Coordinates of N, CA and C in Angstrom, one line a residue:
L1 N -15.2 -41.9 5.3 CA -16.3 -41.2 6.0 C -17.0 -40.2 5.1
Y2 N -16.3 -39.5 4.3 CA -16.9 -38.5 3.4 C -17.0 -38.9 2.0
G3 N -16.9 -40.2 1.7 CA -16.9 -40.7 0.4 C -15.5 -40.9 -0.2
N4 N -15.5 -41.5 -1.4 CA -14.2 -41.7 -2.0 C -13.5 -40.4 -2.3
P5 N -12.3 -40.1 -1.7 CA -11.6 -38.8 -1.9 C -11.1 -38.6 -3.3
G6 N -11.1 -39.6 -4.1 CA -10.7 -39.5 -5.5 C -11.8 -39.0 -6.4
T7 N -13.0 -38.8 -5.9 CA -14.1 -38.3 -6.8 C -14.4 -36.9 -6.4
P8 N -14.9 -36.1 -7.4 CA -15.3 -34.7 -7.1 C -16.3 -34.6 -5.9
E9 N -17.3 -35.5 -5.8 CA -18.2 -35.5 -4.7 C -17.5 -35.7 -3.4
G10 N -16.6 -36.6 -3.4 CA -15.9 -36.9 -2.2 C -15.0 -35.7 -1.7
R11 N -14.4 -35.1 -2.7 CA -13.6 -33.9 -2.3 C -14.5 -32.8 -1.8
R12 N -15.6 -32.6 -2.5 CA -16.6 -31.6 -2.0 C -17.0 -31.8 -0.6
K13 N -17.4 -33.0 -0.3 CA -17.9 -33.3 1.1 C -16.7 -33.1 2.1
G14 N -15.5 -33.5 1.7 CA -14.4 -33.3 2.6 C -14.1 -31.9 2.8
G15 N -14.2 -31.1 1.8 CA -13.9 -29.6 1.9 C -15.0 -29.0 2.8
L16 N -16.3 -29.3 2.6 CA -17.3 -28.7 3.4 C -17.1 -29.1 4.9
A17 N -16.7 -30.3 5.1 CA -16.5 -30.8 6.5 C -15.3 -30.0 7.1
T18 N -14.3 -29.7 6.4 CA -13.1 -29.0 6.9 C -13.5 -27.5 7.2
I19 N -14.3 -26.9 6.2 CA -14.7 -25.5 6.5 C -15.6 -25.5 7.7
G20 N -16.4 -26.5 7.9 CA -17.2 -26.5 9.1 C -16.4 -26.5 10.4
K21 N -15.3 -27.3 10.4 CA -14.4 -27.3 11.6 C -13.8 -26.0 11.8
F22 N -13.3 -25.3 10.7 CA -12.7 -24.0 10.9 C -13.7 -23.0 11.4
M23 N -14.9 -23.0 11.0 CA -15.9 -22.1 11.4 C -16.2 -22.3 12.9
A24 N -16.2 -23.6 13.3 CA -16.5 -23.9 14.7 C -15.3 -23.5 15.6
D25 N -14.1 -23.6 15.1 CA -12.9 -23.3 15.8 C -12.0 -22.3 15.0
P26 N -12.3 -21.0 15.0 CA -11.5 -20.0 14.2 C -10.0 -20.1 14.3
G27 N -9.5 -20.7 15.5 CA -8.1 -20.7 15.7 C -7.5 -22.0 15.1
L28 N -8.3 -22.9 14.6 CA -7.8 -24.2 14.2 C -6.9 -24.1 12.9
A29 N -7.4 -23.3 12.0 CA -6.6 -23.1 10.7 C -5.2 -22.5 11.0
K30 N -5.2 -21.5 12.0 CA -3.9 -20.9 12.3 C -3.0 -21.9 13.0
K31 N -3.5 -22.8 13.8 CA -2.7 -23.8 14.5 C -2.1 -24.8 13.5
L32 N -2.9 -25.0 12.4 CA -2.4 -26.0 11.4 C -1.5 -25.3 10.4
G33 N -1.3 -24.0 10.5 CA -0.5 -23.3 9.6 C -1.1 -23.0 8.2
L34 N -2.5 -23.0 8.2 CA -3.2 -22.7 7.0 C -3.8 -21.3 7.0
R35 N -3.9 -20.7 5.8 CA -4.4 -19.4 5.6 C -5.8 -19.5 5.0
I36 N -6.8 -18.8 5.6 CA -8.1 -18.7 5.1 C -8.5 -17.2 4.8
K37 N -9.5 -17.0 4.0 CA -9.9 -15.7 3.7 C -10.3 -14.9 4.9
K38 N -9.8 -13.6 4.9 CA -10.3 -12.7 6.0 C -11.7 -12.2 5.7
E39 N -12.5 -12.2 6.7 CA -13.8 -11.6 6.5 C -13.7 -10.1 6.5
I40 N -14.3 -9.4 5.6 CA -14.3 -8.0 5.5 C -15.7 -7.4 5.5
K41 N -15.8 -6.2 5.8 CA -17.1 -5.4 5.7 C -17.1 -5.0 4.2
C42 N -18.3 -5.2 3.6 CA -18.4 -4.8 2.2 C -19.3 -3.6 2.1
P43 N -18.7 -2.4 2.0 CA -19.6 -1.2 2.1 C -20.4 -1.0 0.8
K44 N -21.5 -0.2 0.9 CA -22.3 0.1 -0.2 C -21.6 1.1 -1.1
R45 N -21.9 1.2 -2.3 CA -21.4 2.2 -3.2 C -21.9 3.6 -2.8
G46 N -20.9 4.4 -2.5 CA -21.2 5.7 -1.9 C -20.0 6.7 -2.1
L47 N -20.1 7.8 -1.4 CA -19.1 8.8 -1.5 C -17.7 8.4 -1.0
Q48 N -17.7 7.7 0.1 CA -16.4 7.2 0.7 C -15.8 6.2 -0.1
L49 N -16.6 5.2 -0.6 CA -16.0 4.2 -1.5 C -15.5 4.8 -2.8
A50 N -16.2 5.7 -3.4 CA -15.8 6.4 -4.6 C -14.5 7.1 -4.4
E51 N -14.3 7.8 -3.2 CA -13.0 8.4 -3.0 C -11.9 7.4 -2.8
F52 N -12.2 6.3 -2.2 CA -11.2 5.2 -2.0 C -10.8 4.6 -3.3
V53 N -11.7 4.5 -4.2 CA -11.4 4.0 -5.6 C -10.4 5.0 -6.3
G54 N -10.7 6.3 -6.1 CA -9.8 7.3 -6.7 C -8.4 7.2 -6.1
I55 N -8.3 6.9 -4.8 CA -7.0 6.8 -4.1 C -6.2 5.6 -4.7
V56 N -6.9 4.4 -4.9 CA -6.3 3.2 -5.4 C -5.9 3.4 -6.8
L57 N -6.7 4.1 -7.6 CA -6.3 4.4 -9.0 C -5.1 5.3 -9.1
G58 N -5.0 6.2 -8.0 CA -3.8 7.1 -8.0 C -2.6 6.4 -7.5
D59 N -2.4 6.1 -6.2 CA -1.2 5.6 -5.7 C -1.3 4.2 -5.2
G60 N -2.4 3.5 -5.6 CA -2.6 2.1 -5.1 C -2.2 1.1 -6.2
G61 N -2.3 -0.2 -5.7 CA -2.0 -1.3 -6.6 C -2.6 -2.6 -6.1
L62 N -3.1 -3.4 -6.9 CA -3.7 -4.7 -6.5 C -2.9 -5.9 -7.1
T63 N -2.7 -6.9 -6.3 CA -2.2 -8.2 -6.7 C -3.2 -9.2 -6.4
D64 N -2.9 -10.5 -6.5 CA -3.9 -11.5 -6.2 C -4.4 -11.5 -4.8
Y65 N -3.5 -11.1 -3.9 CA -3.8 -11.2 -2.4 C -3.5 -10.0 -1.7
Q66 N -3.2 -8.9 -2.3 CA -2.8 -7.7 -1.6 C -3.2 -6.4 -2.2
L67 N -3.6 -5.4 -1.4 CA -3.7 -4.0 -1.8 C -2.6 -3.2 -1.1
K68 N -2.0 -2.4 -1.9 CA -1.0 -1.5 -1.2 C -1.2 -0.1 -1.8
I69 N -1.0 0.9 -0.9 CA -1.1 2.3 -1.3 C 0.2 3.0 -0.9
T70 N 0.9 3.5 -1.8 CA 2.3 4.1 -1.5 C 2.2 5.6 -1.2
F71 N 2.9 6.0 -0.2 CA 3.0 7.4 0.2 C 4.4 7.8 0.6
N72 N 4.6 9.1 0.6 CA 5.9 9.7 1.1 C 5.8 9.9 2.6
R73 N 6.6 9.2 3.4 CA 6.4 9.3 4.8 C 6.8 10.7 5.4
D74 N 7.5 11.5 4.6 CA 7.9 12.8 5.1 C 6.7 13.8 4.8
T75 N 6.2 13.8 3.6 CA 5.3 14.8 3.2 C 3.8 14.4 3.3
D76 N 3.6 13.1 3.4 CA 2.2 12.6 3.4 C 1.9 11.8 4.7
A77 N 2.6 12.1 5.8 CA 2.4 11.3 7.0 C 1.0 11.5 7.5
E78 N 0.5 12.7 7.5 CA -0.9 13.0 8.0 C -1.9 12.4 7.1
Y79 N -1.7 12.4 5.8 CA -2.6 11.8 4.9 C -2.7 10.3 5.1
A80 N -1.5 9.7 5.4 CA -1.5 8.3 5.6 C -2.3 7.9 6.8
D81 N -2.4 8.7 7.9 CA -3.3 8.5 9.0 C -4.7 8.5 8.6
F82 N -5.1 9.5 7.7 CA -6.4 9.5 7.2 C -6.8 8.2 6.4
L83 N -5.8 7.8 5.6 CA -6.1 6.6 4.8 C -6.3 5.3 5.6
Q84 N -5.5 5.2 6.7 CA -5.7 4.1 7.6 C -7.0 4.1 8.2
E85 N -7.5 5.2 8.7 CA -8.8 5.3 9.3 C -9.9 5.1 8.3
L86 N -9.7 5.5 7.1 CA -10.7 5.3 6.0 C -10.8 3.8 5.7
I87 N -9.7 3.1 5.7 CA -9.7 1.6 5.4 C -10.5 0.9 6.6
K88 N -10.2 1.3 7.8 CA -10.9 0.7 9.0 C -12.4 0.9 8.9
R89 N -12.7 2.2 8.5 CA -14.1 2.5 8.5 C -14.9 1.8 7.4
L90 N -14.3 1.7 6.2 CA -14.9 1.1 5.1 C -15.0 -0.4 5.2
F91 N -13.8 -1.1 5.6 CA -13.7 -2.5 5.5 C -13.5 -3.3 6.8
K92 N -13.4 -2.6 7.9 CA -13.1 -3.2 9.2 C -11.8 -4.0 9.1
L93 N -10.8 -3.4 8.5 CA -9.5 -4.1 8.4 C -8.4 -3.1 8.9
T94 N -7.4 -3.6 9.5 CA -6.3 -2.8 10.0 C -5.1 -3.0 9.1
P95 N -4.7 -2.0 8.4 CA -3.5 -2.2 7.5 C -2.2 -2.2 8.2
K96 N -1.2 -2.7 7.5 CA 0.2 -2.6 8.0 C 0.9 -1.5 7.2
I97 N 1.9 -0.9 7.9 CA 2.8 0.1 7.3 C 4.1 -0.5 7.0
I98 N 4.6 -0.5 5.8 CA 5.8 -1.1 5.4 C 6.7 0.0 4.8
S99 N 7.8 0.3 5.5 CA 8.7 1.4 5.1 C 9.8 0.8 4.2
K100 N 10.1 1.6 3.2 CA 11.2 1.2 2.3 C 12.5 1.8 2.8
K101 N 13.6 1.1 2.7 CA 14.9 1.5 3.2 C 15.6 2.4 2.3
L102 N 15.4 2.3 1.0 CA 16.2 3.0 0.0 C 15.7 4.4 -0.3
D103 N 14.5 4.7 0.1 CA 13.9 6.0 -0.2 C 12.9 6.4 0.9
K104 N 12.2 7.5 0.7 CA 11.3 8.0 1.7 C 9.9 7.4 1.5
G105 N 9.7 6.4 0.7 CA 8.4 5.9 0.5 C 8.0 4.8 1.5
S106 N 6.8 4.7 1.7 CA 6.2 3.6 2.6 C 4.9 3.1 1.9
D107 N 4.5 1.9 2.3 CA 3.3 1.3 1.7 C 2.3 1.1 2.9
I108 N 1.1 1.4 2.6 CA 0.0 0.9 3.5 C -0.5 -0.4 2.8
A109 N -0.4 -1.5 3.5 CA -0.6 -2.8 2.9 C -1.7 -3.5 3.6
I110 N -2.5 -4.2 2.8 CA -3.5 -5.1 3.4 C -3.4 -6.4 2.6
Y111 N -3.3 -7.5 3.3 CA -3.2 -8.8 2.7 C -4.6 -9.5 2.9
S112 N -5.4 -9.4 1.8 CA -6.7 -9.9 1.9 C -7.3 -10.2 0.5
K113 N -7.4 -11.5 0.1 CA -8.0 -11.8 -1.2 C -9.4 -11.3 -1.3
S114 N -10.1 -11.4 -0.1 CA -11.5 -10.9 -0.1 C -11.6 -9.4 -0.5
L115 N -10.7 -8.6 0.0 CA -10.7 -7.2 -0.3 C -10.4 -7.0 -1.8
V116 N -9.4 -7.7 -2.3 CA -9.1 -7.6 -3.7 C -10.3 -8.0 -4.6
E117 N -11.0 -9.0 -4.3 CA -12.1 -9.5 -5.0 C -13.2 -8.4 -4.9
F118 N -13.4 -7.8 -3.8 CA -14.5 -6.8 -3.6 C -14.1 -5.6 -4.5
L119 N -12.9 -5.2 -4.4 CA -12.5 -4.0 -5.2 C -12.6 -4.3 -6.7
E120 N -12.3 -5.5 -7.1 CA -12.5 -5.9 -8.5 C -14.0 -5.8 -8.9
S121 N -14.8 -6.3 -8.0 CA -16.3 -6.2 -8.3 C -16.8 -4.8 -8.4
N122 N -16.0 -3.9 -8.0 CA -16.4 -2.4 -8.1 C -15.6 -1.7 -9.1
G123 N -15.0 -2.4 -10.0 CA -14.4 -1.8 -11.2 C -12.9 -1.7 -11.2
L124 N -12.2 -2.0 -10.2 CA -10.7 -1.9 -10.2 C -10.1 -3.2 -10.8
K125 N -8.9 -3.2 -11.2 CA -8.2 -4.4 -11.8 C -6.9 -4.6 -11.1
R126 N -6.5 -5.9 -11.1 CA -5.2 -6.3 -10.6 C -4.2 -6.0 -11.7
G127 N -2.9 -5.8 -11.2 CA -1.8 -5.7 -12.1 C -1.5 -4.3 -12.6
N128 N -0.8 -4.2 -13.7 CA -0.3 -2.9 -14.2 C -1.5 -2.0 -14.6
K129 N -1.6 -0.8 -14.1 CA -2.7 0.1 -14.4 C -2.6 0.6 -15.8
I130 N -1.4 0.8 -16.3 CA -1.2 1.4 -17.6 C -1.6 0.3 -18.7
K131 N -1.1 -0.9 -18.5 CA -1.4 -2.0 -19.5 C -2.9 -2.3 -19.4
N132 N -3.5 -2.1 -18.2 CA -5.0 -2.4 -18.0 C -5.8 -1.2 -18.4
K133 N -5.2 -0.1 -18.9 CA -5.9 1.1 -19.2 C -6.9 1.5 -18.1
A134 N -6.3 1.7 -16.9 CA -7.1 2.0 -15.8 C -8.0 3.2 -16.0
D135 N -9.2 3.1 -15.5 CA -10.2 4.2 -15.6 C -11.1 4.2 -14.5
I136 N -11.8 5.3 -14.3 CA -12.9 5.4 -13.3 C -14.0 4.5 -13.6
P137 N -14.5 3.7 -12.7 CA -15.5 2.7 -12.9 C -16.8 3.4 -13.3
F138 N -17.6 2.7 -14.1 CA -18.9 3.2 -14.7 C -19.8 3.7 -13.6
W139 N -19.9 2.9 -12.5 CA -20.9 3.3 -11.4 C -20.6 4.7 -10.8
I140 N -19.3 5.0 -10.8 CA -18.9 6.4 -10.3 C -19.3 7.4 -11.4
K141 N -19.0 7.1 -12.7 CA -19.3 8.1 -13.7 C -20.8 8.4 -13.8
Q142 N -21.6 7.6 -13.3 CA -23.1 7.8 -13.5 C -23.6 8.8 -12.5
N143 N -22.8 9.2 -11.5 CA -23.2 10.1 -10.4 C -22.2 11.2 -10.2
N144 N -22.6 12.5 -10.3 CA -21.6 13.6 -10.3 C -21.0 13.7 -8.9
N145 N -21.8 13.4 -7.8 CA -21.2 13.5 -6.5 C -20.1 12.4 -6.3
F146 N -20.4 11.2 -6.8 CA -19.4 10.1 -6.8 C -18.2 10.5 -7.6
Q147 N -18.4 11.2 -8.7 CA -17.3 11.6 -9.5 C -16.4 12.6 -8.8
L148 N -17.0 13.6 -8.1 CA -16.2 14.5 -7.4 C -15.4 13.9 -6.2
S149 N -16.0 12.9 -5.5 CA -15.3 12.2 -4.5 C -14.2 11.4 -5.0
C150 N -14.4 10.7 -6.1 CA -13.3 10.0 -6.8 C -12.2 10.9 -7.2
L151 N -12.6 12.1 -7.8 CA -11.6 13.1 -8.2 C -10.7 13.5 -7.0
R152 N -11.4 13.7 -5.9 CA -10.6 14.1 -4.7 C -9.5 13.1 -4.3
G153 N -9.9 11.8 -4.4 CA -9.0 10.7 -4.1 C -7.8 10.7 -5.1
L154 N -8.2 10.9 -6.4 CA -7.1 11.0 -7.4 C -6.2 12.1 -7.2
M155 N -6.7 13.3 -7.0 CA -5.9 14.5 -6.9 C -5.1 14.5 -5.6
D156 N -5.6 13.9 -4.5 CA -4.9 13.9 -3.3 C -3.7 12.9 -3.4
T157 N -3.7 12.0 -4.3 CA -2.6 11.0 -4.5 C -1.7 11.4 -5.7
D158 N -2.3 11.6 -6.8 CA -1.5 11.9 -8.0 C -1.5 13.3 -8.4
G159 N -2.0 14.2 -7.6 CA -2.0 15.6 -7.9 C -1.0 16.4 -7.1
S160 N -0.9 17.7 -7.4 CA -0.1 18.6 -6.7 C -0.6 20.0 -6.8
F161 N -0.3 20.8 -5.8 CA -0.7 22.2 -5.8 C 0.6 23.0 -5.6
Y162 N 0.9 23.9 -6.5 CA 2.2 24.6 -6.4 C 2.2 26.0 -6.9
S163 N 3.2 26.8 -6.5 CA 3.3 28.2 -6.9 C 4.3 28.4 -8.0
Y164 N 4.2 29.4 -8.8 CA 5.1 29.8 -9.8 C 5.0 31.3 -10.1
H165 N 6.0 31.8 -10.7 CA 6.0 33.3 -11.1 C 6.0 33.4 -12.6
N166 N 5.3 34.5 -13.1 CA 5.5 34.8 -14.5 C 5.6 36.4 -14.5
T167 N 6.2 36.8 -15.6 CA 6.5 38.2 -15.8 C 5.7 38.8 -17.0
A168 N 5.0 39.9 -16.7 CA 4.2 40.5 -17.8 C 4.4 42.0 -17.7
R169 N 4.8 42.6 -18.8 CA 5.1 44.1 -18.9 C 6.1 44.5 -17.8
G170 N 7.1 43.7 -17.6 CA 8.1 44.1 -16.6 C 7.7 43.8 -15.2
N171 N 6.5 43.4 -14.9 CA 6.1 43.1 -13.5 C 6.1 41.6 -13.3
R172 N 6.5 41.2 -12.1 CA 6.6 39.8 -11.7 C 5.4 39.4 -10.9
Y173 N 4.7 38.4 -11.3 CA 3.4 38.0 -10.6 C 3.5 36.6 -10.0
L174 N 3.0 36.4 -8.8 CA 2.9 35.1 -8.2 C 1.6 34.4 -8.6
N175 N 1.7 33.2 -9.0 CA 0.5 32.4 -9.5 C 0.6 31.0 -8.9
F176 N -0.5 30.3 -8.9 CA -0.6 29.0 -8.4 C -1.3 28.1 -9.4
A177 N -1.1 26.8 -9.3 CA -1.7 25.8 -10.2 C -2.0 24.5 -9.5
L178 N -3.0 23.8 -10.0 CA -3.3 22.4 -9.6 C -2.9 21.6 -10.8
C179 N -2.2 20.5 -10.5 CA -1.8 19.6 -11.6 C -2.1 18.1 -11.2
F180 N -2.7 17.4 -12.2 CA -2.9 16.0 -12.0 C -2.1 15.2 -13.1
T181 N -1.3 14.3 -12.6 CA -0.4 13.5 -13.5 C -0.7 12.0 -13.5
N182 N -0.8 11.4 -14.6 CA -1.1 10.0 -14.7 C -0.7 9.5 -16.1
H183 N -0.3 8.2 -16.2 CA 0.1 7.7 -17.5 C -1.0 6.9 -18.2
S184 N -2.2 6.8 -17.6 CA -3.3 6.1 -18.3 C -4.1 7.1 -19.0
R185 N -4.1 7.0 -20.4 CA -4.9 7.9 -21.2 C -6.4 7.9 -20.9
S186 N -6.9 6.7 -20.6 CA -8.3 6.6 -20.3 C -8.6 7.4 -19.0
L187 N -7.8 7.3 -18.0 CA -8.0 8.0 -16.7 C -7.8 9.5 -16.9
L188 N -6.8 9.9 -17.7 CA -6.6 11.3 -17.9 C -7.9 11.9 -18.6
S189 N -8.4 11.2 -19.6 CA -9.6 11.7 -20.3 C -10.8 11.8 -19.4
S190 N -11.0 10.8 -18.5 CA -12.1 10.9 -17.6 C -12.0 12.1 -16.6
V191 N -10.7 12.3 -16.1 CA -10.5 13.4 -15.1 C -10.8 14.7 -15.8
Y192 N -10.3 14.8 -17.1 CA -10.5 16.1 -17.8 C -12.0 16.3 -18.0
N193 N -12.8 15.3 -18.3 CA -14.2 15.4 -18.6 C -14.9 15.9 -17.3
I194 N -14.5 15.3 -16.1 CA -15.2 15.7 -14.9 C -14.9 17.2 -14.6
L195 N -13.6 17.6 -14.7 CA -13.3 18.9 -14.5 C -14.0 19.9 -15.4
Q196 N -14.1 19.5 -16.7 CA -14.8 20.3 -17.7 C -16.3 20.4 -17.4
A197 N -16.9 19.3 -17.0 CA -18.3 19.3 -16.7 C -18.7 20.2 -15.5
N198 N -17.7 20.3 -14.6 CA -17.9 21.1 -13.4 C -17.3 22.5 -13.4
K199 N -17.1 22.9 -14.7 CA -16.6 24.3 -15.0 C -15.4 24.7 -14.2
L200 N -14.4 23.8 -14.2 CA -13.1 24.0 -13.5 C -12.0 24.3 -14.5
G201 N -12.3 24.6 -15.7 CA -11.3 25.1 -16.7 C -10.0 24.3 -16.8
P202 N -10.1 23.0 -17.1 CA -8.8 22.2 -17.2 C -8.1 22.5 -18.5
T203 N -6.8 22.3 -18.4 CA -5.9 22.4 -19.6 C -5.1 21.1 -19.6
E204 N -5.1 20.4 -20.8 CA -4.3 19.1 -20.9 C -3.0 19.3 -21.6
A205 N -2.0 18.7 -21.1 CA -0.7 18.7 -21.8 C 0.0 17.4 -21.5
K206 N 0.0 16.5 -22.6 CA 0.6 15.2 -22.5 C 0.0 14.4 -21.3
E207 N 0.8 14.1 -20.3 CA 0.4 13.2 -19.2 C -0.1 14.0 -18.0
R208 N -0.4 15.3 -18.2 CA -0.8 16.1 -17.1 C -2.0 17.0 -17.5
I209 N -2.8 17.2 -16.4 CA -3.9 18.1 -16.6 C -3.8 19.3 -15.5
Y210 N -3.9 20.5 -16.0 CA -3.7 21.7 -15.1 C -4.9 22.5 -14.9
I211 N -5.0 23.1 -13.8 CA -6.0 24.2 -13.5 C -5.2 25.4 -13.1
Y212 N -5.3 26.5 -13.9 CA -4.5 27.6 -13.7 C -5.2 28.8 -13.1
K213 N -6.5 29.0 -13.6 CA -7.2 30.2 -13.2 C -7.5 30.3 -11.7
K214 N -7.4 31.4 -11.1 CA -7.6 31.6 -9.7 C -9.0 31.2 -9.3
E215 N -10.0 31.6 -10.1 CA -11.4 31.3 -9.7 C -11.7 29.8 -9.8
S216 N -11.0 29.2 -10.8 CA -11.2 27.8 -11.0 C -10.6 27.0 -9.9
I217 N -9.4 27.4 -9.4 CA -8.8 26.7 -8.3 C -9.6 26.9 -7.0
K218 N -10.1 28.1 -6.8 CA -11.0 28.3 -5.6 C -12.2 27.5 -5.7
R219 N -12.8 27.4 -6.9 CA -14.0 26.5 -7.1 C -13.7 25.1 -6.8
Y220 N -12.5 24.6 -7.3 CA -12.1 23.2 -7.0 C -12.1 22.9 -5.5
F221 N -11.5 23.8 -4.7 CA -11.4 23.5 -3.3 C -12.7 23.7 -2.6
K222 N -13.6 24.4 -3.2 CA -15.0 24.5 -2.7 C -15.8 23.3 -2.9
I223 N -15.8 22.8 -4.2 CA -16.8 21.7 -4.5 C -16.1 20.3 -4.4
V224 N -14.8 20.2 -4.5 CA -14.1 19.0 -4.4 C -13.4 18.8 -3.0
G225 N -12.6 19.8 -2.7 CA -11.8 19.8 -1.5 C -10.7 18.8 -1.5
S226 N -10.1 18.6 -0.3 CA -9.0 17.7 -0.2 C -8.9 17.2 1.3
H227 N -8.5 15.9 1.4 CA -8.3 15.3 2.7 C -6.8 15.2 2.9
N228 N -6.0 15.7 2.0 CA -4.5 15.6 2.1 C -4.1 17.0 2.6
P229 N -3.7 17.1 3.9 CA -3.2 18.4 4.5 C -2.1 19.1 3.6
K230 N -1.3 18.3 3.0 CA -0.2 18.8 2.2 C -0.8 19.8 1.1
H231 N -1.9 19.4 0.5 CA -2.5 20.2 -0.5 C -3.4 21.4 0.1
F232 N -4.2 21.0 1.1 CA -5.2 22.0 1.6 C -4.5 23.1 2.3
E233 N -3.4 22.8 3.1 CA -2.7 23.8 3.9 C -2.0 24.7 2.9
K234 N -1.4 24.2 1.9 CA -0.7 25.0 0.9 C -1.7 26.0 0.2
Y235 N -2.9 25.5 -0.1 CA -3.9 26.3 -0.7 C -4.3 27.4 0.3
Q236 N -4.6 27.1 1.5 CA -5.0 28.1 2.5 C -3.9 29.1 2.7
N237 N -2.7 28.7 2.8 CA -1.5 29.6 3.1 C -1.3 30.5 1.9
S238 N -1.7 30.0 0.7 CA -1.4 30.8 -0.5 C -2.4 31.9 -0.8
M239 N -3.6 31.8 -0.2 CA -4.6 32.7 -0.6 C -4.3 34.1 -0.2
E240 N -3.7 34.4 1.0 CA -3.5 35.8 1.4 C -2.5 36.5 0.4
G241 N -1.4 35.8 0.1 CA -0.5 36.4 -0.9 C -1.0 36.5 -2.3
W242 N -1.9 35.5 -2.6 CA -2.4 35.5 -4.0 C -3.4 36.6 -4.1
E243 N -4.3 36.8 -3.1 CA -5.3 37.9 -3.2 C -4.7 39.2 -3.2
S244 N -3.6 39.4 -2.4 CA -2.9 40.7 -2.4 C -2.2 41.0 -3.7
G245 N -1.7 39.9 -4.4 CA -1.0 40.1 -5.6 C -2.0 40.4 -6.7

């Protein structure tokens, strides 16, 4: 009916006819036990997509058919809610939560080759981020607002805000710091450059970048901000004691 199935033209015609049947009856493929690509929304390059790219560069990972973002279900539960809503808003997809039994980690997982291909087309790569020398995509680097959004995603996943004490002239002082940790030298260099360009006073030490100065940390939360309550609430709660100190 569709030509000799042993020829490329015959296989092409047969494939087109099968696709037509699946489009006419979306449930047919499922009945036959076949998997077809999920349709996704493909958002334009903008602030939200730039932040999502930062999130994936931080705690995410891509395989041939899957995106997963790892989080701590004790300390990042509220942030995980934000991530799920962001994914729904950007791609019209509903992720699954997969909890790990041996530790407090969980994964936000999406099984979609279409999503993986879309993220690749926007500068992300499948596989090991260190071997791939993961870095911020060029389209984000071209726009400072995109850079700040991407930085927020990176810091909300691979960053931390913490307190420490130091002693000077016999007096003990309370201080705070922002720290970004990553094993990709390319990504560390890009983060450092963004912080430096926005007058945020970064200091680099091996696989970490720090912001120590009070005014620089205040400026960071003013121009970059955070969608991770773990970081933002710590910052807000610290300000009273910090200012009085």
